[in-house]
Amino acid sequence: MEQRIGSSSQPLEGAGFDPAFIPGLTSPASGRTKDEEPEREPEVAEAEDAEETEEAEGAEEAAPEPEEDAAEEDPAPEGGPVFEASDRRAKLVADHRGVRLSLDDQECEFRWDEIGAVETETARFGKRYTVTVHTPDRRWYPIEIEAPARSRFTEWDSQLDAVLDAYFEEEAG
């Protein structure tokens, strides 16, 4: 009869043990450092290091300008509808570039080709207007905006519908 010494269970991974863990985006960090890499022959190591520096230099030279600058310079089409709603913490902008959500210091931007659906919801009581952006990969991003008055809900719905009709259907077709 064989017996193993030590634990037979696998180490646990996830947000409970690593606060920076995001499934699908990051792989578990290995405890290995650069000093612990297997030894390479000096000639091979020098050749690989030279290739890495050449690639890095080439990447720096061919690096395009940041997308933010290009996006800021991109003028809105004349007469195109724009929807904007905000309160003291949250802001929502929908225009020809897509939908941008921001809450406090967090921001996200969706191009029209990244959006599967846009859903709006109003609170039965209170003045909260919720807009949820759904992506094709089954993720959703809600944002709640506090309206100055409940009468703004119908105005915001009609403005957002105009933007969605103009840009969302155009991109989907």
PDB file of C-alpha atoms in Angstrom:
ATOM      1  CA  MET A   1       0.000   0.000   0.000  1.00  0.00           C
ATOM      2  CA  GLU A   2       1.413   3.385  -1.032  1.00  0.00           C
ATOM      3  CA  GLN A   3       0.994   6.457   1.063  1.00  0.00           C
ATOM      4  CA  ARG A   4       1.854  10.032   0.250  1.00  0.00           C
ATOM      5  CA  ILE A   5       3.537  12.319   2.663  1.00  0.00           C
ATOM      6  CA  GLY A   6       1.979  15.777   2.824  1.00  0.00           C
ATOM      7  CA  SER A   7      -1.320  17.216   1.746  1.00  0.00           C
ATOM      8  CA  SER A   8      -3.148  15.769  -1.234  1.00  0.00           C
ATOM      9  CA  SER A   9      -5.236  18.905  -1.793  1.00  0.00           C
ATOM     10  CA  GLN A  10      -4.354  21.536  -4.358  1.00  0.00           C
ATOM     11  CA  PRO A  11      -3.575  25.091  -3.193  1.00  0.00           C
ATOM     12  CA  LEU A  12      -6.597  27.366  -3.335  1.00  0.00           C
ATOM     13  CA  GLU A  13      -6.700  30.258  -5.772  1.00  0.00           C
ATOM     14  CA  GLY A  14      -9.105  33.100  -6.201  1.00  0.00           C
ATOM     15  CA  ALA A  15     -10.206  36.401  -4.778  1.00  0.00           C
ATOM     16  CA  GLY A  16     -10.454  34.960  -1.258  1.00  0.00           C
ATOM     17  CA  PHE A  17      -6.717  34.459  -1.167  1.00  0.00           C
ATOM     18  CA  ASP A  18      -5.477  36.978  -3.713  1.00  0.00           C
ATOM     19  CA  PRO A  19      -7.302  40.340  -3.805  1.00  0.00           C
ATOM     20  CA  ALA A  20      -5.814  41.102  -7.228  1.00  0.00           C
ATOM     21  CA  PHE A  21      -7.221  37.899  -8.755  1.00  0.00           C
ATOM     22  CA  ILE A  22      -9.573  38.464 -11.691  1.00  0.00           C
ATOM     23  CA  PRO A  23     -10.719  35.237 -13.397  1.00  0.00           C
ATOM     24  CA  GLY A  24      -9.734  35.116 -17.044  1.00  0.00           C
ATOM     25  CA  LEU A  25      -7.589  38.247 -16.945  1.00  0.00           C
ATOM     26  CA  THR A  26      -4.680  37.293 -14.768  1.00  0.00           C
ATOM     27  CA  SER A  27      -2.918  34.039 -14.206  1.00  0.00           C
ATOM     28  CA  PRO A  28      -1.786  32.989 -10.773  1.00  0.00           C
ATOM     29  CA  ALA A  29       1.583  34.463  -9.960  1.00  0.00           C
ATOM     30  CA  SER A  30       4.343  31.935  -9.693  1.00  0.00           C
ATOM     31  CA  GLY A  31       6.766  32.262  -6.825  1.00  0.00           C
ATOM     32  CA  ARG A  32       9.634  32.120  -9.295  1.00  0.00           C
ATOM     33  CA  THR A  33      11.872  35.164  -9.704  1.00  0.00           C
ATOM     34  CA  LYS A  34      14.265  36.064 -12.474  1.00  0.00           C
ATOM     35  CA  ASP A  35      17.203  34.829 -10.390  1.00  0.00           C
ATOM     36  CA  GLU A  36      15.622  31.391 -10.166  1.00  0.00           C
ATOM     37  CA  GLU A  37      15.314  30.900 -13.946  1.00  0.00           C
ATOM     38  CA  PRO A  38      17.101  27.834 -15.279  1.00  0.00           C
ATOM     39  CA  GLU A  39      20.668  28.449 -16.346  1.00  0.00           C
ATOM     40  CA  ARG A  40      21.151  29.266 -20.030  1.00  0.00           C
ATOM     41  CA  GLU A  41      24.319  29.006 -21.995  1.00  0.00           C
ATOM     42  CA  PRO A  42      26.052  32.423 -22.084  1.00  0.00           C
ATOM     43  CA  GLU A  43      26.015  32.662 -25.904  1.00  0.00           C
ATOM     44  CA  VAL A  44      22.306  31.798 -26.129  1.00  0.00           C
ATOM     45  CA  ALA A  45      21.474  34.162 -23.265  1.00  0.00           C
ATOM     46  CA  GLU A  46      23.287  37.075 -24.971  1.00  0.00           C
ATOM     47  CA  ALA A  47      21.522  36.402 -28.294  1.00  0.00           C
ATOM     48  CA  GLU A  48      18.093  36.248 -26.608  1.00  0.00           C
ATOM     49  CA  ASP A  49      18.769  39.441 -24.644  1.00  0.00           C
ATOM     50  CA  ALA A  50      19.834  41.233 -27.844  1.00  0.00           C
ATOM     51  CA  GLU A  51      16.635  40.110 -29.601  1.00  0.00           C
ATOM     52  CA  GLU A  52      14.524  41.357 -26.703  1.00  0.00           C
ATOM     53  CA  THR A  53      16.156  44.809 -26.771  1.00  0.00           C
ATOM     54  CA  GLU A  54      15.751  45.041 -30.555  1.00  0.00           C
ATOM     55  CA  GLU A  55      12.073  44.145 -30.262  1.00  0.00           C
ATOM     56  CA  ALA A  56      11.588  46.698 -27.483  1.00  0.00           C
ATOM     57  CA  GLU A  57      13.283  49.442 -29.516  1.00  0.00           C
ATOM     58  CA  GLY A  58      11.208  48.561 -32.592  1.00  0.00           C
ATOM     59  CA  ALA A  59       8.032  48.665 -30.535  1.00  0.00           C
ATOM     60  CA  GLU A  60       8.899  52.111 -29.166  1.00  0.00           C
ATOM     61  CA  GLU A  61       9.546  53.503 -32.649  1.00  0.00           C
ATOM     62  CA  ALA A  62       6.399  52.002 -34.172  1.00  0.00           C
ATOM     63  CA  ALA A  63       4.146  52.829 -31.224  1.00  0.00           C
ATOM     64  CA  PRO A  64       1.060  54.723 -32.422  1.00  0.00           C
ATOM     65  CA  GLU A  65      -0.143  57.829 -30.684  1.00  0.00           C
ATOM     66  CA  PRO A  66      -2.472  57.257 -27.737  1.00  0.00           C
ATOM     67  CA  GLU A  67      -6.097  56.562 -28.638  1.00  0.00           C
ATOM     68  CA  GLU A  68      -7.338  59.247 -26.270  1.00  0.00           C
ATOM     69  CA  ASP A  69      -5.776  61.993 -28.373  1.00  0.00           C
ATOM     70  CA  ALA A  70      -7.312  60.590 -31.549  1.00  0.00           C
ATOM     71  CA  ALA A  71     -10.687  60.224 -29.852  1.00  0.00           C
ATOM     72  CA  GLU A  72     -10.639  63.787 -28.545  1.00  0.00           C
ATOM     73  CA  GLU A  73      -9.770  65.155 -31.973  1.00  0.00           C
ATOM     74  CA  ASP A  74     -12.530  63.100 -33.634  1.00  0.00           C
ATOM     75  CA  PRO A  75     -15.295  65.643 -34.181  1.00  0.00           C
ATOM     76  CA  ALA A  76     -18.922  64.689 -33.663  1.00  0.00           C
ATOM     77  CA  PRO A  77     -20.915  64.365 -36.854  1.00  0.00           C
ATOM     78  CA  GLU A  78     -22.886  67.505 -37.430  1.00  0.00           C
ATOM     79  CA  GLY A  79     -26.417  67.241 -36.125  1.00  0.00           C
ATOM     80  CA  GLY A  80     -25.767  63.847 -34.524  1.00  0.00           C
ATOM     81  CA  PRO A  81     -27.684  63.195 -31.325  1.00  0.00           C
ATOM     82  CA  VAL A  82     -25.832  63.171 -28.006  1.00  0.00           C
ATOM     83  CA  PHE A  83     -27.186  62.009 -24.661  1.00  0.00           C
ATOM     84  CA  GLU A  84     -25.614  63.184 -21.434  1.00  0.00           C
ATOM     85  CA  ALA A  85     -26.859  62.716 -17.889  1.00  0.00           C
ATOM     86  CA  SER A  86     -24.987  63.228 -14.644  1.00  0.00           C
ATOM     87  CA  ASP A  87     -25.315  63.803 -10.938  1.00  0.00           C
ATOM     88  CA  ARG A  88     -22.778  64.564  -8.232  1.00  0.00           C
ATOM     89  CA  ARG A  89     -21.077  61.129  -8.579  1.00  0.00           C
ATOM     90  CA  ALA A  90     -22.098  59.470 -11.838  1.00  0.00           C
ATOM     91  CA  LYS A  91     -21.994  60.515 -15.473  1.00  0.00           C
ATOM     92  CA  LEU A  92     -23.265  58.867 -18.666  1.00  0.00           C
ATOM     93  CA  VAL A  93     -22.474  60.057 -22.184  1.00  0.00           C
ATOM     94  CA  ALA A  94     -23.742  58.378 -25.361  1.00  0.00           C
ATOM     95  CA  ASP A  95     -22.710  59.811 -28.718  1.00  0.00           C
ATOM     96  CA  HIS A  96     -21.177  58.810 -32.057  1.00  0.00           C
ATOM     97  CA  ARG A  97     -18.118  57.247 -30.338  1.00  0.00           C
ATOM     98  CA  GLY A  98     -20.140  54.954 -28.068  1.00  0.00           C
ATOM     99  CA  VAL A  99     -21.211  54.937 -24.443  1.00  0.00           C
ATOM    100  CA  ARG A 100     -19.032  56.226 -21.604  1.00  0.00           C
ATOM    101  CA  LEU A 101     -19.828  55.578 -17.970  1.00  0.00           C
ATOM    102  CA  SER A 102     -18.053  57.134 -15.007  1.00  0.00           C
ATOM    103  CA  LEU A 103     -18.629  56.820 -11.299  1.00  0.00           C
ATOM    104  CA  ASP A 104     -16.390  58.796  -8.950  1.00  0.00           C
ATOM    105  CA  ASP A 105     -12.870  58.078 -10.246  1.00  0.00           C
ATOM    106  CA  GLN A 106     -13.779  54.931 -12.249  1.00  0.00           C
ATOM    107  CA  GLU A 107     -14.486  55.154 -15.967  1.00  0.00           C
ATOM    108  CA  CYS A 108     -15.285  52.745 -18.781  1.00  0.00           C
ATOM    109  CA  GLU A 109     -15.954  53.269 -22.455  1.00  0.00           C
ATOM    110  CA  PHE A 110     -17.780  51.044 -24.919  1.00  0.00           C
ATOM    111  CA  ARG A 111     -17.659  51.432 -28.701  1.00  0.00           C
ATOM    112  CA  TRP A 112     -20.912  50.656 -30.498  1.00  0.00           C
ATOM    113  CA  ASP A 113     -19.533  47.362 -31.823  1.00  0.00           C
ATOM    114  CA  GLU A 114     -18.809  46.240 -28.225  1.00  0.00           C
ATOM    115  CA  ILE A 115     -22.403  46.731 -27.056  1.00  0.00           C
ATOM    116  CA  GLY A 116     -25.012  43.979 -27.202  1.00  0.00           C
ATOM    117  CA  ALA A 117     -27.871  45.956 -25.622  1.00  0.00           C
ATOM    118  CA  VAL A 118     -28.621  49.048 -23.556  1.00  0.00           C
ATOM    119  CA  GLU A 119     -31.319  48.794 -20.913  1.00  0.00           C
ATOM    120  CA  THR A 120     -32.938  51.582 -18.905  1.00  0.00           C
ATOM    121  CA  GLU A 121     -34.872  51.305 -15.689  1.00  0.00           C
ATOM    122  CA  THR A 122     -36.485  53.819 -13.376  1.00  0.00           C
ATOM    123  CA  ALA A 123     -37.083  53.393  -9.681  1.00  0.00           C
ATOM    124  CA  ARG A 124     -40.683  52.999  -8.617  1.00  0.00           C
ATOM    125  CA  PHE A 125     -40.082  55.432  -5.811  1.00  0.00           C
ATOM    126  CA  GLY A 126     -37.303  57.970  -5.759  1.00  0.00           C
ATOM    127  CA  LYS A 127     -35.343  59.628  -8.515  1.00  0.00           C
ATOM    128  CA  ARG A 128     -32.851  56.946  -9.620  1.00  0.00           C
ATOM    129  CA  TYR A 129     -32.410  56.365 -13.358  1.00  0.00           C
ATOM    130  CA  THR A 130     -30.476  53.174 -14.097  1.00  0.00           C
ATOM    131  CA  VAL A 131     -28.791  52.505 -17.440  1.00  0.00           C
ATOM    132  CA  THR A 132     -27.220  49.086 -17.990  1.00  0.00           C
ATOM    133  CA  VAL A 133     -24.841  48.373 -20.873  1.00  0.00           C
ATOM    134  CA  HIS A 134     -24.792  44.689 -21.866  1.00  0.00           C
ATOM    135  CA  THR A 135     -21.881  43.230 -23.841  1.00  0.00           C
ATOM    136  CA  PRO A 136     -22.063  40.182 -26.145  1.00  0.00           C
ATOM    137  CA  ASP A 137     -19.953  38.135 -23.704  1.00  0.00           C
ATOM    138  CA  ARG A 138     -22.758  38.217 -21.084  1.00  0.00           C
ATOM    139  CA  ARG A 139     -21.356  40.980 -18.912  1.00  0.00           C
ATOM    140  CA  TRP A 140     -23.306  44.021 -17.847  1.00  0.00           C
ATOM    141  CA  TYR A 141     -22.329  47.403 -16.499  1.00  0.00           C
ATOM    142  CA  PRO A 142     -25.047  49.349 -14.671  1.00  0.00           C
ATOM    143  CA  ILE A 143     -24.879  52.974 -13.586  1.00  0.00           C
ATOM    144  CA  GLU A 144     -27.409  54.834 -11.463  1.00  0.00           C
ATOM    145  CA  ILE A 145     -27.946  58.553 -11.917  1.00  0.00           C
ATOM    146  CA  GLU A 146     -30.035  60.610  -9.551  1.00  0.00           C
ATOM    147  CA  ALA A 147     -32.381  62.853 -11.524  1.00  0.00           C
ATOM    148  CA  PRO A 148     -33.294  66.347 -10.318  1.00  0.00           C
ATOM    149  CA  ALA A 149     -36.977  65.408 -10.734  1.00  0.00           C
ATOM    150  CA  ARG A 150     -38.940  62.324 -11.817  1.00  0.00           C
ATOM    151  CA  SER A 151     -40.184  64.257 -14.842  1.00  0.00           C
ATOM    152  CA  ARG A 152     -36.652  64.030 -16.327  1.00  0.00           C
ATOM    153  CA  PHE A 153     -37.016  60.255 -16.798  1.00  0.00           C
ATOM    154  CA  THR A 154     -39.206  60.572 -19.898  1.00  0.00           C
ATOM    155  CA  GLU A 155     -36.950  63.276 -21.336  1.00  0.00           C
ATOM    156  CA  TRP A 156     -33.836  61.142 -20.760  1.00  0.00           C
ATOM    157  CA  ASP A 157     -35.522  58.059 -22.241  1.00  0.00           C
ATOM    158  CA  SER A 158     -36.424  59.903 -25.439  1.00  0.00           C
ATOM    159  CA  GLN A 159     -32.927  61.421 -25.783  1.00  0.00           C
ATOM    160  CA  LEU A 160     -31.219  58.069 -25.198  1.00  0.00           C
ATOM    161  CA  ASP A 161     -33.581  56.361 -27.668  1.00  0.00           C
ATOM    162  CA  ALA A 162     -32.658  58.933 -30.316  1.00  0.00           C
ATOM    163  CA  VAL A 163     -28.937  58.224 -29.811  1.00  0.00           C
ATOM    164  CA  LEU A 164     -29.459  54.451 -29.868  1.00  0.00           C
ATOM    165  CA  ASP A 165     -31.589  54.671 -33.022  1.00  0.00           C
ATOM    166  CA  ALA A 166     -28.963  56.793 -34.766  1.00  0.00           C
ATOM    167  CA  TYR A 167     -25.781  54.898 -33.856  1.00  0.00           C
ATOM    168  CA  PHE A 168     -26.570  51.460 -32.410  1.00  0.00           C
ATOM    169  CA  GLU A 169     -28.734  50.269 -35.302  1.00  0.00           C
ATOM    170  CA  GLU A 170     -26.323  51.814 -37.810  1.00  0.00           C
ATOM    171  CA  GLU A 171     -23.400  49.771 -36.464  1.00  0.00           C
ATOM    172  CA  ALA A 172     -25.411  46.568 -36.105  1.00  0.00           C
ATOM    173  CA  GLY A 173     -26.519  46.592 -39.737  1.00  0.00           C
TER     174      GLY A 173
END
